[in-house]
């Protein structure tokens, strides 16, 4: 809203001076006017006009009209007092008296109105100049980049922030070819912004446009445009912009880390499945063929056991490099987890070309790999499934490539194509499925607990419950090995119920000992799609009322985003049960801030990939600080997992993290051992 700067009559000294002048003039006329009238006779009209004009000019319309109304009768009274004969007065005023009075009133009113209009115009001009001055100050001193364009996309004005960001002076910018500032591939966005403004279409979000600085850097500006008009016609655009370069860089880093394996730098399973889905659509459209391969290293566990995990990790990195070098640019090589790799071959001609690719991959691994002074021989098996011969859906192709992989392993390395008759030959999987069911029902599973510690105080406030399977033949098995079996065999419901029940049993025991600990349990993406999940969890917590309020469910960011609408519904139901909710592996998925605000969660957990190298990685420090600030701004508690050294713990405390978890504090421990660890820590 515009504020007019207009002085009141009491405040403006001009009005005081005018009042004095008016009084002097009227007094003079009071003394001079009647004798002059007597002498001049017919000149009364002209003489009366003088005080009327003065009053109207100095005091406005009503003052002029009133003076015109009063001046004639006052003059007559004064003339009578001076002894002018009434006959002369009657002769002079006679029939023309009323006309004279009306003329005087009209003259006074017109002059006063003209004066009022002039004062109003002057006030408006003063206010407009003040408004323009304030706008210029705001424009020039704004922290955001502010600029104006004409309709030819030439800069017509910039503020200091624009000069600082781009490295050019105002004079240089205003005379510059727009092509120097904006790369060619950005002009479609510029034209879209201009057309939207001209058409009056509001933008749902700021326009992101790249600009070039004097030193050749590319900066990304988020521009909110406003159409400039003159007499109703568009003359250009004013843009208010913020430098989004650093935020976009962090987002791109997060996006890359969400879709790539941190160890090898290859695409991960998520990106592989996305690429496969795209290739299936392309093959359907073009009536083409594509191949899916799963490659598994032989004896990798023995390498880890013999040389240690560091050597195993280096081996995986070199294997990834060799596989990537042995494929075409259009193919996708991904690490799917452990020692398993996936490959998507797009646009191949058929089995023969797929077989050639498999031989090339196996050949790339024939030569021994040198790792930390050790020459290690690497063998592998490859399973292959083709579209559309072996399946039309991405999930079916992946599963059948896995079946083919086990067929290749039975044959003793090499490669194998999917064959329907091989589906019955997967003895390991079938055996594990039956054994897992028995373990759930008869006590073959156990929980290990990893503590969560409050930063600063060092107080243990919670634990994460991690299920383990103590297999009679294979030893202690981690969930990565048997959770997929449970998911594909319909055992996840039973497994989850057992984990929650067992976790709450221990929570009840610790509560009796005076230790109130939050117990976190992980759920998979598949479980989050089950609408019966809230009822199943409600059944599992029944009988544990003392501890049910301390149960926390952890879900990965990608699991929540897989079906955001259904996830929101199920999480809402869980929240109504009084269960705390946490987003695990935060920073590795795609969740938007607007969606995150809708989730009834109380906590986010920073993924360990950002924490492990925190003391040595500036980029990880920036990401961790951003996640902590984001969580706190949303009113959420922030947990960092993967704390494996004191330096990382110190940095997290300094950055304001709430809770920490990792091997620096304690590895996951069996329940009884965790109890002893906790007692020792409290002693």
PDB file of C-alpha atoms in Angstrom, residues 280 288-293 350-351 383-404 416-421:
ATOM      1  CA  UNK A 280      11.057 -52.822 -21.222  1.00  0.00           C
ATOM      2  CA  UNK A 288      12.776 -55.354 -29.686  1.00  0.00           C
ATOM      3  CA  UNK A 289      14.740 -57.640 -27.376  1.00  0.00           C
ATOM      4  CA  UNK A 290      16.574 -56.872 -24.153  1.00  0.00           C
ATOM      5  CA  UNK A 291      18.545 -58.949 -21.700  1.00  0.00           C
ATOM      6  CA  UNK A 292      18.820 -59.022 -17.921  1.00  0.00           C
ATOM      7  CA  UNK A 293      21.870 -60.636 -16.350  1.00  0.00           C
ATOM      8  CA  UNK A 350      18.707 -62.111 -29.242  1.00  0.00           C
ATOM      9  CA  UNK A 351      20.349 -64.973 -27.360  1.00  0.00           C
ATOM     10  CA  UNK A 383      22.141 -65.951 -15.172  1.00  0.00           C
ATOM     11  CA  UNK A 384      20.349 -64.453 -18.195  1.00  0.00           C
ATOM     12  CA  UNK A 385      16.671 -63.737 -18.932  1.00  0.00           C
ATOM     13  CA  UNK A 386      15.421 -62.175 -22.179  1.00  0.00           C
ATOM     14  CA  UNK A 387      12.458 -59.951 -22.984  1.00  0.00           C
ATOM     15  CA  UNK A 388       9.945 -60.966 -24.269  1.00  0.00           C
ATOM     16  CA  UNK A 389      11.007 -64.611 -24.472  1.00  0.00           C
ATOM     17  CA  UNK A 390      11.302 -65.205 -20.730  1.00  0.00           C
ATOM     18  CA  UNK A 391       8.960 -62.540 -19.365  1.00  0.00           C
ATOM     19  CA  UNK A 392       7.251 -59.235 -20.081  1.00  0.00           C
ATOM     20  CA  UNK A 393       7.506 -57.605 -16.637  1.00  0.00           C
ATOM     21  CA  UNK A 394      10.705 -56.233 -15.044  1.00  0.00           C
ATOM     22  CA  UNK A 395      10.154 -58.152 -11.792  1.00  0.00           C
ATOM     23  CA  UNK A 396       9.608 -61.421 -13.668  1.00  0.00           C
ATOM     24  CA  UNK A 397      12.776 -60.890 -15.702  1.00  0.00           C
ATOM     25  CA  UNK A 398      14.826 -60.248 -12.555  1.00  0.00           C
ATOM     26  CA  UNK A 399      13.467 -63.332 -10.825  1.00  0.00           C
ATOM     27  CA  UNK A 400      14.078 -65.540 -13.844  1.00  0.00           C
ATOM     28  CA  UNK A 401      17.606 -64.235 -14.289  1.00  0.00           C
ATOM     29  CA  UNK A 402      18.119 -65.245 -10.642  1.00  0.00           C
ATOM     30  CA  UNK A 403      16.791 -68.750 -11.399  1.00  0.00           C
ATOM     31  CA  UNK A 404      19.180 -68.940 -14.352  1.00  0.00           C
ATOM     32  CA  UNK A 416      23.007 -69.971 -18.287  1.00  0.00           C
ATOM     33  CA  UNK A 417      19.757 -68.767 -19.868  1.00  0.00           C
ATOM     34  CA  UNK A 418      16.472 -69.094 -18.029  1.00  0.00           C
ATOM     35  CA  UNK A 419      14.632 -72.368 -18.600  1.00  0.00           C
ATOM     36  CA  UNK A 420      11.205 -73.086 -17.131  1.00  0.00           C
ATOM     37  CA  UNK A 421      12.306 -76.517 -15.944  1.00  0.00           C
TER      38      UNK A 421
END
